[in-house]
Short mmCIF file of C-alpha atoms and ligand atoms in Angstrom, two decimals:
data_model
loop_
_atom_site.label_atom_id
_atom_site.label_comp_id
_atom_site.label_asym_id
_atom_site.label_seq_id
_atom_site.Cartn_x
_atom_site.Cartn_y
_atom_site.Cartn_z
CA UNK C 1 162.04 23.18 112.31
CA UNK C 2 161.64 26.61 113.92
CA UNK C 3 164.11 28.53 116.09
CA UNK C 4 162.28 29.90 119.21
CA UNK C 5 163.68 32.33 121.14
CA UNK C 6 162.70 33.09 124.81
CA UNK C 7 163.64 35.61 127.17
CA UNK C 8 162.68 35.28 130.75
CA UNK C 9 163.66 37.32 134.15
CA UNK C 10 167.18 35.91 135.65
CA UNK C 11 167.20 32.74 138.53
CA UNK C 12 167.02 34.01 141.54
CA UNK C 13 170.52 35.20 143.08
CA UNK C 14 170.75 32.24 145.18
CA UNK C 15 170.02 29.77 142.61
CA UNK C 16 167.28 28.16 141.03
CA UNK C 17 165.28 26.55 144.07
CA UNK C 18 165.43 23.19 145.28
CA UNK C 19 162.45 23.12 147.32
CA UNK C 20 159.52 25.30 147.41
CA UNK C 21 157.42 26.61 150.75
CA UNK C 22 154.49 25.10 149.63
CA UNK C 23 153.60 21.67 148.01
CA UNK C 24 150.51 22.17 146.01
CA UNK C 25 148.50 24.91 143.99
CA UNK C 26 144.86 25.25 144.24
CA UNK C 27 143.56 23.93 140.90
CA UNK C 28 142.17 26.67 138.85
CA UNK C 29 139.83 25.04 136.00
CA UNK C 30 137.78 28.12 135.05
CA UNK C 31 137.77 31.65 135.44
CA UNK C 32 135.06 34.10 136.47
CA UNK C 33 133.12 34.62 133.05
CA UNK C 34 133.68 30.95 132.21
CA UNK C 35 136.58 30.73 130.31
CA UNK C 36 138.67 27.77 130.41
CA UNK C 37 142.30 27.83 132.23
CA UNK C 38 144.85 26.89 129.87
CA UNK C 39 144.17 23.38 128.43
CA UNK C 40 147.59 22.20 126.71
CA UNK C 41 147.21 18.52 125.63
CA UNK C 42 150.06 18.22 127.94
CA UNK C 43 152.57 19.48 130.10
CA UNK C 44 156.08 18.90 131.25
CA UNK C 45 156.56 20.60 134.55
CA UNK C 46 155.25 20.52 138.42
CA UNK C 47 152.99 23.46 138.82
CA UNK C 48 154.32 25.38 141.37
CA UNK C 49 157.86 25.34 140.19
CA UNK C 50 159.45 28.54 139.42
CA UNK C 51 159.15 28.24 135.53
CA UNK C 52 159.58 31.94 134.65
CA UNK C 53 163.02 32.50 134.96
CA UNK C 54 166.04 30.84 132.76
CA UNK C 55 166.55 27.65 134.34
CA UNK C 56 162.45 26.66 134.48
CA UNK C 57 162.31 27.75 130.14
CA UNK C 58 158.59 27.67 130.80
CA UNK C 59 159.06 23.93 131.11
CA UNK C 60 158.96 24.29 127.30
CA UNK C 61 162.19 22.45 126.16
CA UNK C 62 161.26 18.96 126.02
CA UNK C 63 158.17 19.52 124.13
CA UNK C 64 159.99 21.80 121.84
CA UNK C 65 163.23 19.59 121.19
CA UNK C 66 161.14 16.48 121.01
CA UNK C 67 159.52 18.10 117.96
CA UNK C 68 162.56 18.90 116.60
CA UNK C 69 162.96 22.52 117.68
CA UNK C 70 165.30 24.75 118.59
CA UNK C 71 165.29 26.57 121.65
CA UNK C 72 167.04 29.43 123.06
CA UNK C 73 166.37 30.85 126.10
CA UNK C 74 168.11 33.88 127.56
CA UNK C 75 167.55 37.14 130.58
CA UNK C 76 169.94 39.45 128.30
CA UNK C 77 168.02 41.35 126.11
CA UNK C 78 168.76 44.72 126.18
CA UNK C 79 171.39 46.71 123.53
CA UNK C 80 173.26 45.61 120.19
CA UNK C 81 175.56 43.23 121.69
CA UNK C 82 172.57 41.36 123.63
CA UNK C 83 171.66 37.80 123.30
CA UNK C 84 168.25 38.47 121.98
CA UNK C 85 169.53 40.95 119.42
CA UNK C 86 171.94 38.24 117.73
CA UNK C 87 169.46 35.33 118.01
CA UNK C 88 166.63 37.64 116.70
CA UNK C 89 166.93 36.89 112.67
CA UNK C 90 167.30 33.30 112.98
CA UNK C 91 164.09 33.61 115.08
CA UNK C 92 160.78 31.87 113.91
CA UNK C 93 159.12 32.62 117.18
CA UNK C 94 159.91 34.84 120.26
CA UNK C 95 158.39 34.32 123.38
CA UNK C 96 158.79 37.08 126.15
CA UNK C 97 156.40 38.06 129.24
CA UNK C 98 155.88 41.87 130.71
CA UNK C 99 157.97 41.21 133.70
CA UNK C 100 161.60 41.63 131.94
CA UNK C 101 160.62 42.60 128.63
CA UNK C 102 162.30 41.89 125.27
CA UNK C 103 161.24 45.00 123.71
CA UNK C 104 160.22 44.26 120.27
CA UNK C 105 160.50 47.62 118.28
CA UNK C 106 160.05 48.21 114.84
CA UNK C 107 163.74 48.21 114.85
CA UNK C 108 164.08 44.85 116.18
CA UNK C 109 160.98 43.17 114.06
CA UNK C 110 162.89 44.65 110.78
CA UNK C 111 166.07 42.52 111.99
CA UNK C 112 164.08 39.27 111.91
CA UNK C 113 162.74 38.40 108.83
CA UNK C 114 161.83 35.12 109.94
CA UNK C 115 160.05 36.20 112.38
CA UNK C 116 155.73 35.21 112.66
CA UNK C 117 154.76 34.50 115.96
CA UNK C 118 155.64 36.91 119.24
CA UNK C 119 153.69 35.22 122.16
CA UNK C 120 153.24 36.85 125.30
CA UNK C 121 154.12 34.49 128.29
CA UNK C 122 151.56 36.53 130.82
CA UNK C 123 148.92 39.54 129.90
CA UNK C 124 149.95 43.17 128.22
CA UNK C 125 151.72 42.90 124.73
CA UNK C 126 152.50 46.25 124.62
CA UNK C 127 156.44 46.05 124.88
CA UNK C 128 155.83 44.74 120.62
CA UNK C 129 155.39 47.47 118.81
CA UNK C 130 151.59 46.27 117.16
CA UNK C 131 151.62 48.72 114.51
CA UNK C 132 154.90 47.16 113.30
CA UNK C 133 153.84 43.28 113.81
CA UNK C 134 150.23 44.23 112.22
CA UNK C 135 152.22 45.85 108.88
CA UNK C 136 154.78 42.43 108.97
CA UNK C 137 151.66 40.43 109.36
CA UNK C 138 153.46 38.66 112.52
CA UNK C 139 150.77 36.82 115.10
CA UNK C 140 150.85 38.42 118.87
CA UNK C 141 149.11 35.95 121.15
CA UNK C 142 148.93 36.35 125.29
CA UNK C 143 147.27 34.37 127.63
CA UNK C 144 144.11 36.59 128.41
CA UNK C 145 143.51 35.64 131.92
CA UNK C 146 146.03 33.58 133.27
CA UNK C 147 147.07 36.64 135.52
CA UNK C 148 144.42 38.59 135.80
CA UNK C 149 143.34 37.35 139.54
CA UNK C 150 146.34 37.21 140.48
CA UNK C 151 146.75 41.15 139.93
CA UNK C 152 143.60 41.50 140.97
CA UNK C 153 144.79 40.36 144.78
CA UNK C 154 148.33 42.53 144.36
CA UNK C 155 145.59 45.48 143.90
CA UNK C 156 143.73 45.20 146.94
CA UNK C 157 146.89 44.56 148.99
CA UNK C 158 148.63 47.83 147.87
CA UNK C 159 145.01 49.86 148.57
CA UNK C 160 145.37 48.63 151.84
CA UNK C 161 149.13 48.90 152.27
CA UNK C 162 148.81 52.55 151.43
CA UNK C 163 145.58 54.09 152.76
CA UNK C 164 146.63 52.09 156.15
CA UNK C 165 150.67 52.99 155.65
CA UNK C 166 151.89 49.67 156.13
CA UNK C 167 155.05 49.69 154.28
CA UNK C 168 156.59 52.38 156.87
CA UNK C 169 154.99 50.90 159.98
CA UNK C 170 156.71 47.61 158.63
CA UNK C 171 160.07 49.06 158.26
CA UNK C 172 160.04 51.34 161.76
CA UNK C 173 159.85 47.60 163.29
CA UNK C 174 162.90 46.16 160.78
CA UNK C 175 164.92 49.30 162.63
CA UNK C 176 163.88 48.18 165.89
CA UNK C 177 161.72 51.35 166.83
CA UNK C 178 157.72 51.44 168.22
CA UNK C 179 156.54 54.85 167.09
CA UNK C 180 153.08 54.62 166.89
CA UNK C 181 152.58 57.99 166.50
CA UNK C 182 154.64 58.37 163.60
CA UNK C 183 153.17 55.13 161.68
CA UNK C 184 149.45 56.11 162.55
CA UNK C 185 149.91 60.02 161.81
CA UNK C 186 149.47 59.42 157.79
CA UNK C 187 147.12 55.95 158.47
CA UNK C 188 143.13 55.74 157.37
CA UNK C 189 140.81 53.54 157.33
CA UNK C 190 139.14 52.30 153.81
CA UNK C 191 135.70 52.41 154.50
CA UNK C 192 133.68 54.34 153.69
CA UNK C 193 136.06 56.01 150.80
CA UNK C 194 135.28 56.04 147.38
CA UNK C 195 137.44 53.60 144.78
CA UNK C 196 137.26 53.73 141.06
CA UNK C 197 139.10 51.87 138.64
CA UNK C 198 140.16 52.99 134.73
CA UNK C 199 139.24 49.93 132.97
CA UNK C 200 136.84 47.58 133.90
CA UNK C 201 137.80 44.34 132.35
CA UNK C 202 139.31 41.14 133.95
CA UNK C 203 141.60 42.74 136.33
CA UNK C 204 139.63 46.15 136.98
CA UNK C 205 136.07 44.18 137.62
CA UNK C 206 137.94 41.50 140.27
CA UNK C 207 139.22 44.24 141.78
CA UNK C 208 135.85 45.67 142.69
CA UNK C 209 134.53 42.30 143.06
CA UNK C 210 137.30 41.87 145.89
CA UNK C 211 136.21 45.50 147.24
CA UNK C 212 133.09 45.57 147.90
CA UNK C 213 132.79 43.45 151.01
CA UNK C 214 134.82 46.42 152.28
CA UNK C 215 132.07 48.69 152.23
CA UNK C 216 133.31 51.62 149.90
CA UNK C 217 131.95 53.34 146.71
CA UNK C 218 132.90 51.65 143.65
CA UNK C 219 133.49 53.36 140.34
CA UNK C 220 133.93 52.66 136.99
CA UNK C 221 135.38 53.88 133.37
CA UNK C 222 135.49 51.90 130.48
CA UNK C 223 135.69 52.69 126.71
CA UNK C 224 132.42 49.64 127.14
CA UNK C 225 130.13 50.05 129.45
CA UNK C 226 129.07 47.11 131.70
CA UNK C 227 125.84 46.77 132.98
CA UNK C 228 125.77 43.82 134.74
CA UNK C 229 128.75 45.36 136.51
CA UNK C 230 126.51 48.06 137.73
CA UNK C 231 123.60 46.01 139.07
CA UNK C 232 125.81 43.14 140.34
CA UNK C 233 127.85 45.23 142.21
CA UNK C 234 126.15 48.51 142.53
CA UNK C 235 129.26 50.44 140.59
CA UNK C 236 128.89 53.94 139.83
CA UNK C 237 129.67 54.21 135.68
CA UNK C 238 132.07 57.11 134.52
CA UNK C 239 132.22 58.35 130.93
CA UNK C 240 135.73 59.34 131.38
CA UNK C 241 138.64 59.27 133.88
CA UNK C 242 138.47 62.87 134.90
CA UNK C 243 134.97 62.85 135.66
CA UNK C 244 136.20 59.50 137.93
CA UNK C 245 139.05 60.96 139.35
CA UNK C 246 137.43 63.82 140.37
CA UNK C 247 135.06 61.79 143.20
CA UNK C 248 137.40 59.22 144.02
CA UNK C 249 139.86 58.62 147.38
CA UNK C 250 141.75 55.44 145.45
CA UNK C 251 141.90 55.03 141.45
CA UNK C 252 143.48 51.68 140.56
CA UNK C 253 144.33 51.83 136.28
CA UNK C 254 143.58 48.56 134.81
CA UNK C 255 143.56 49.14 131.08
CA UNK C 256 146.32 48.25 128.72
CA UNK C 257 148.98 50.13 127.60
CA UNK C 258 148.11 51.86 123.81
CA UNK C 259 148.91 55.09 122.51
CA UNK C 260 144.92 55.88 123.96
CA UNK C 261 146.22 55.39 127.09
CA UNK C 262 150.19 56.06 126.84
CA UNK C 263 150.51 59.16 129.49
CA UNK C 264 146.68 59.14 130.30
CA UNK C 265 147.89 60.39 134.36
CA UNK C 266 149.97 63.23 133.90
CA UNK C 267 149.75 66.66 135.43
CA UNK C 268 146.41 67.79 134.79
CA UNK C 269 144.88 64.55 135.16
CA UNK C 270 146.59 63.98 138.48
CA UNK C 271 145.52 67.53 139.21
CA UNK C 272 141.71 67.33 138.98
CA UNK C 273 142.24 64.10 141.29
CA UNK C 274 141.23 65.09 145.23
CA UNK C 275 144.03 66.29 147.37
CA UNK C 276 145.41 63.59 149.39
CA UNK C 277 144.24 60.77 146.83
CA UNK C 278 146.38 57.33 146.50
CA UNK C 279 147.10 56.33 142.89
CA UNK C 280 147.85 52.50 142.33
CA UNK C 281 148.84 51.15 138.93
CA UNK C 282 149.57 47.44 138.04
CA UNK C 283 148.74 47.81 134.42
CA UNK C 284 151.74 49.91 132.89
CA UNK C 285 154.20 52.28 133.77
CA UNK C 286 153.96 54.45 130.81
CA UNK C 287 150.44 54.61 131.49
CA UNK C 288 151.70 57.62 134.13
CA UNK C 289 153.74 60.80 133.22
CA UNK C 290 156.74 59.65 135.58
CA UNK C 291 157.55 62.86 136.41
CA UNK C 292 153.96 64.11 137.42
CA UNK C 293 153.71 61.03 139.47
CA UNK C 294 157.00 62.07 141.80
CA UNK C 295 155.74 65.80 141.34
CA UNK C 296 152.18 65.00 142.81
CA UNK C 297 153.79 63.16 145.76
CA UNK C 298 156.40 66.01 147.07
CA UNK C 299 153.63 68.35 146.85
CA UNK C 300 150.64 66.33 148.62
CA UNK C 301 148.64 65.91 145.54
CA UNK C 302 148.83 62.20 146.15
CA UNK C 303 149.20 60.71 149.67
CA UNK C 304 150.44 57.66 147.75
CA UNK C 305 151.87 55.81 145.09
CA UNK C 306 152.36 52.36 144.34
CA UNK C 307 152.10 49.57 141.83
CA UNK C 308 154.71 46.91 139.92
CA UNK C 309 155.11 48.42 136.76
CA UNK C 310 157.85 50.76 135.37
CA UNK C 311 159.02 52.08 132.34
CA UNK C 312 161.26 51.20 130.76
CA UNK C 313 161.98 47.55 132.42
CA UNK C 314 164.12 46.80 134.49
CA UNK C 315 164.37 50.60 135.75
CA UNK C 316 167.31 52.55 135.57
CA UNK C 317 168.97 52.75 139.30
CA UNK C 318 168.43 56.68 138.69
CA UNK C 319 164.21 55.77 137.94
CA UNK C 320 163.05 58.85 140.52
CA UNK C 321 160.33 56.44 141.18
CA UNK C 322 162.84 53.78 143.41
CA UNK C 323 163.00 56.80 145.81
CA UNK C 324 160.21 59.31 145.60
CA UNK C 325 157.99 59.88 149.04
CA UNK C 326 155.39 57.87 149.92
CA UNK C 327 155.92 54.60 147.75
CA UNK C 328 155.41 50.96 147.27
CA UNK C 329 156.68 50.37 144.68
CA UNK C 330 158.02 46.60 143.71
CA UNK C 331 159.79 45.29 140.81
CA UNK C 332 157.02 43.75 138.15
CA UNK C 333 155.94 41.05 140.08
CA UNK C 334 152.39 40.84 140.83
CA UNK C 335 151.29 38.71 137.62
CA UNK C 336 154.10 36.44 138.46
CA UNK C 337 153.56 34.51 141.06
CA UNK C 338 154.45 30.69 141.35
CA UNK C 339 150.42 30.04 140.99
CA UNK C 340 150.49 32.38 137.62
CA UNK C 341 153.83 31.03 136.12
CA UNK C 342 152.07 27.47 136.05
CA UNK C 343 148.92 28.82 134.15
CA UNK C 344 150.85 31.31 131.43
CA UNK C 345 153.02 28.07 131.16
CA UNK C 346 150.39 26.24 130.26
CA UNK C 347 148.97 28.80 128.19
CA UNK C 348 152.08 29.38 126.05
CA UNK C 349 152.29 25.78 125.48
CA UNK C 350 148.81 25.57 123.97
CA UNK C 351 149.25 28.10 121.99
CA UNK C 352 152.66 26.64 120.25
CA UNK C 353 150.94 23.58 120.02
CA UNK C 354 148.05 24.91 117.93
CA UNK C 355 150.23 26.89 116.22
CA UNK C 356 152.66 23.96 114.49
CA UNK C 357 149.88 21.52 114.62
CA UNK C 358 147.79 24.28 112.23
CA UNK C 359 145.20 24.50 114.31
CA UNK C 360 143.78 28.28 115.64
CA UNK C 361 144.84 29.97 118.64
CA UNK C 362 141.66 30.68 121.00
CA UNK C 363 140.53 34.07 119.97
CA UNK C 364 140.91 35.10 123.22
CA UNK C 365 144.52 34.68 123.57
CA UNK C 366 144.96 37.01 119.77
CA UNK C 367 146.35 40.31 119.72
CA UNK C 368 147.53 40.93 116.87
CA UNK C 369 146.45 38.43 113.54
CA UNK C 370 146.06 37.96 109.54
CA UNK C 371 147.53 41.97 109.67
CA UNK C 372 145.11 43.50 112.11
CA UNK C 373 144.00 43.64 115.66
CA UNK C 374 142.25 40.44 116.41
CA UNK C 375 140.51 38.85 119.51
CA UNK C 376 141.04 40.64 122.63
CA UNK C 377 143.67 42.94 120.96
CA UNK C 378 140.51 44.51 119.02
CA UNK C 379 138.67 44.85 121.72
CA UNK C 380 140.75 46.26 124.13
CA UNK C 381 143.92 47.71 122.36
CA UNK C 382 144.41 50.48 119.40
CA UNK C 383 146.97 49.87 116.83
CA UNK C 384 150.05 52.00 116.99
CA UNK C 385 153.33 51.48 119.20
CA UNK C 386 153.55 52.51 123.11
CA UNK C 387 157.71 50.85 122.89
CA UNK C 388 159.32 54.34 122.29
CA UNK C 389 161.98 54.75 124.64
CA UNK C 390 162.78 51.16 125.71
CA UNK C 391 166.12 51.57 125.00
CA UNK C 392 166.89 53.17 128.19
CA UNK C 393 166.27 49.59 129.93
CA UNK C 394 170.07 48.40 128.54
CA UNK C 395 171.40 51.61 130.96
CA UNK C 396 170.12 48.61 134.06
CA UNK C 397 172.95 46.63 133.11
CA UNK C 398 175.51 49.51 132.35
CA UNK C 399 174.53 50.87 136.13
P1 NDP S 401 141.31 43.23 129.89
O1 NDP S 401 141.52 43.33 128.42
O2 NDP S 401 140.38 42.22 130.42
O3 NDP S 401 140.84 44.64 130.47
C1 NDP S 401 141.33 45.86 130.02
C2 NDP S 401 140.19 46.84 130.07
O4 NDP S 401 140.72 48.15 129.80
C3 NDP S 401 139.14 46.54 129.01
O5 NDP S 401 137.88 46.50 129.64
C4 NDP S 401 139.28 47.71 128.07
O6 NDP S 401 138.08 48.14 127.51
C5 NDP S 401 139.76 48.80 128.99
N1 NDP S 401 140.35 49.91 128.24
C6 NDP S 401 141.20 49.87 127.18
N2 NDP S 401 141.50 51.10 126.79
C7 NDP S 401 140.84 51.95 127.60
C8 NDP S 401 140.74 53.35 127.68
N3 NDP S 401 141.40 54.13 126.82
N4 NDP S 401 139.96 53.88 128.65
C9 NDP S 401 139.26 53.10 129.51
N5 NDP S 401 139.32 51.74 129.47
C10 NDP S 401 140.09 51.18 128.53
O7 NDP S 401 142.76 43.02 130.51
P2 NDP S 401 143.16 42.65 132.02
O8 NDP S 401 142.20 43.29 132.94
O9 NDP S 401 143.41 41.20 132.15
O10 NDP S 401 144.58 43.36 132.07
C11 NDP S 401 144.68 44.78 131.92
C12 NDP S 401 146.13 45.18 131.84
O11 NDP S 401 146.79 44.93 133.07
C13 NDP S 401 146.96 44.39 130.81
O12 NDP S 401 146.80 44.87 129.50
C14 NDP S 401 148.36 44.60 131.33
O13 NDP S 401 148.90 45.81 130.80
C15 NDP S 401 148.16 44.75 132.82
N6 NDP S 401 148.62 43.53 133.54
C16 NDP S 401 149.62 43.67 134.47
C17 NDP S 401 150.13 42.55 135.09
C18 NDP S 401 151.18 42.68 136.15
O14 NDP S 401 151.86 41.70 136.46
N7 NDP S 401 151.37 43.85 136.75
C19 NDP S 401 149.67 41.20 134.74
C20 NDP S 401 148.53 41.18 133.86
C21 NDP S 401 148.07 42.32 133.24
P3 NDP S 401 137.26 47.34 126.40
O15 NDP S 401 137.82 45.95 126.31
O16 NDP S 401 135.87 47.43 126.94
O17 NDP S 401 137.49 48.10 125.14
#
């Protein structure tokens, strides 16, 4: 019998939902490259439900209490006195997603000595601290994919939100006012601009996939350079972000948070970007030097900001990023829509069930295995910990 422990985001403040605006979701069977969507032998919940939050447990429970299983499932995760940090050494298995993240730290793993499975209900394992889970020989498993699209479509709609200035146009009608003038005065359009994305791989490549039909340069940096990237889509290949950053109206990150990455935009990165450039980042918030980010925006450097990702998570009512100039910013939402929840539900369940039934998790889903980086962790991730500092989420809570 293992004790699994889950943390997910709270219900929403008006209660779990009893009806939904939609009745279906497209069925997604494969992705672009071929992969397979999620293929539990079964599954105990209505896709399209919200299953991400406490009450929907990732429609997990049955399967789990059928085989004699514990589950716990909880939102409160941050500080000593926390849910997660009493359940944690009972744990067998801990199952959190990058949305409202049960930050694993060294700390934490040392406290569970049960502990060998962390699964990552989503994409981006980075709140674990890898180094620590690759020296306790503890198996870190996402599911690579189920989100990536749906990031990929968050992207393009905060390229165009900012370059167009939506967001304030939008909230000038909310106050009742028509000032066209003072929407259109900081408004472009995004042709003919050139768009380059840090990381190339599922989410960066749909994102210029989704772009080109909008007639812009595309751009590229990868630490893998993809040809048929280049021909497909005629995408101009960097060797490094500053040489990117340099040419480039729009730069979207898309690459996973690692120490490689951990601060990559900070002042003089931001600085050898073009006056007047918009900056959007889905990937991590820790990818960015917060500070540069705010400083770039009060003094033109960027014309915009925006993105889903903070650090730490949730953000601090204080975060400087909730009110610096020319946002659009959202809580972490954009790899958690209803369509995503059903296909990282899915996904988690497979992997659980391969995991007591003994047989191997897809190497695409691995992260972290057998005491090293393994599947798509060693391809895309370096070992070391990018958690330093998650602490600070627990001061949410206080304010
Ligand atoms: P992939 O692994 O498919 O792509 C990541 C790409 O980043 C890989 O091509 C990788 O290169 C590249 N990369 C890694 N390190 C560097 C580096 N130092 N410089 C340049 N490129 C680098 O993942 P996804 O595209 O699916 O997701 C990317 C990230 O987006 C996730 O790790 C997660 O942090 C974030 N995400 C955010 C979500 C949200 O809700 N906001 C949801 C899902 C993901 P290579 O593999 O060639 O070594």
């Amino acid at each position: 019998m293992a004790d699994v422990l889950c943390v997910l985001y709270d219900d929403p403040v008006g209660g779990y939902p009893t009806s939904y605006a939609r009745d279906a979701l497209p069925r997604i069977e494969r992705y672009h490259d071929g992969q397979t969507a999620p293929s539990p032998e079964r599954i105990d919940f209505t896709p399209g439900e919200l299953l991400g939050s406490v009450s929907g447990e990732l429609g997990l429970r049955r399967f789990l209490e059928e085989r004699g299983h514990r589950l716990i499932v909880t939102s409160d995760k941050d500080g000593p006195d926390s849910v997660f940090e009493r359940e944690l050494p009972e744990a067998d298995i801990v199952i959190s997603q990058p949305f409202w993240p049960a930050y694993l730290t060294a700390e934490r793993i040392a406290r569970a000595p049960r502990l060998k499975l962390a699964v990552t209900a989503g994409i981006g394992s980075d709140h674990v601290d890898l180094q620590a889970a690759i020296d306790r020989g503890i198996t870190v498993a996402e599911v690579t994919y189920s989100n990536s699209i749906s990031v990929s479509e968050h992207v393009v709609m905060l390229i165009l939100s900012l370059v167009r200035n939506y967001i304030p146009s939008y909230q000038r009608v909310i106050a009742g006012g028509w000032h066209i003038a003072d929407c259109v005065s900081r408004a472009y359009d995004l042709e003919g601009m050139q768009v380059g994305t840090v990381g190339a791989g599922r989410i960066g490549s749909a994102v210029l996939r989704r772009l080109k039909p909008f007639e812009v340069g595309l751009h590229y940096t990868d630490r893998h350079r993809v040809p048929a990237l280049e021909q497909d889509l005629d995408v101009t290949y960097h060797p490094d972000a500053e040489s990117l950053v340099r040419v480039c109206d729009v730069v979207t990150i898309n690459t996973p948070l690692h120490p490689e990455t951990e601060h990559l935009f900070d002042d003089e990165l931001i600085g050898k970007m073009k006056r007047g450039a918009y900056l959007v980042n889905t990937a991590r918030g820790k990818i960015c030097d917060r500070d540069a980010v705010v400083r770039a925006l009060e003094n033109g450097q960027l014309a915009g900001y925006a993105g889903d990702v903070w650090f730490p998570q949730p953000a601090p009512l204080d975060h400087p990023w909730r009110t610096m100039p020319h946002h659009g910013m959202t809580p972490h939402t954009s790899g958690t829509t209803l369509s995503a929840q059903a296909r990282y539900a899915a996904g988690v369940r497979e992997i659980l069930e391969c995991w007591f039934d003994g047989r191997p998790i897809r190497e695409e889903y691995l992260i972290v295995d057998g005491g090293k980086l393994a599947g798509a962790g060693a391809h895309s991730y370096s070992a070391g910990d990018a958690t330093r500092g998650s602490d600070e989420a627990a001061r949410f809570r206080a304010g």
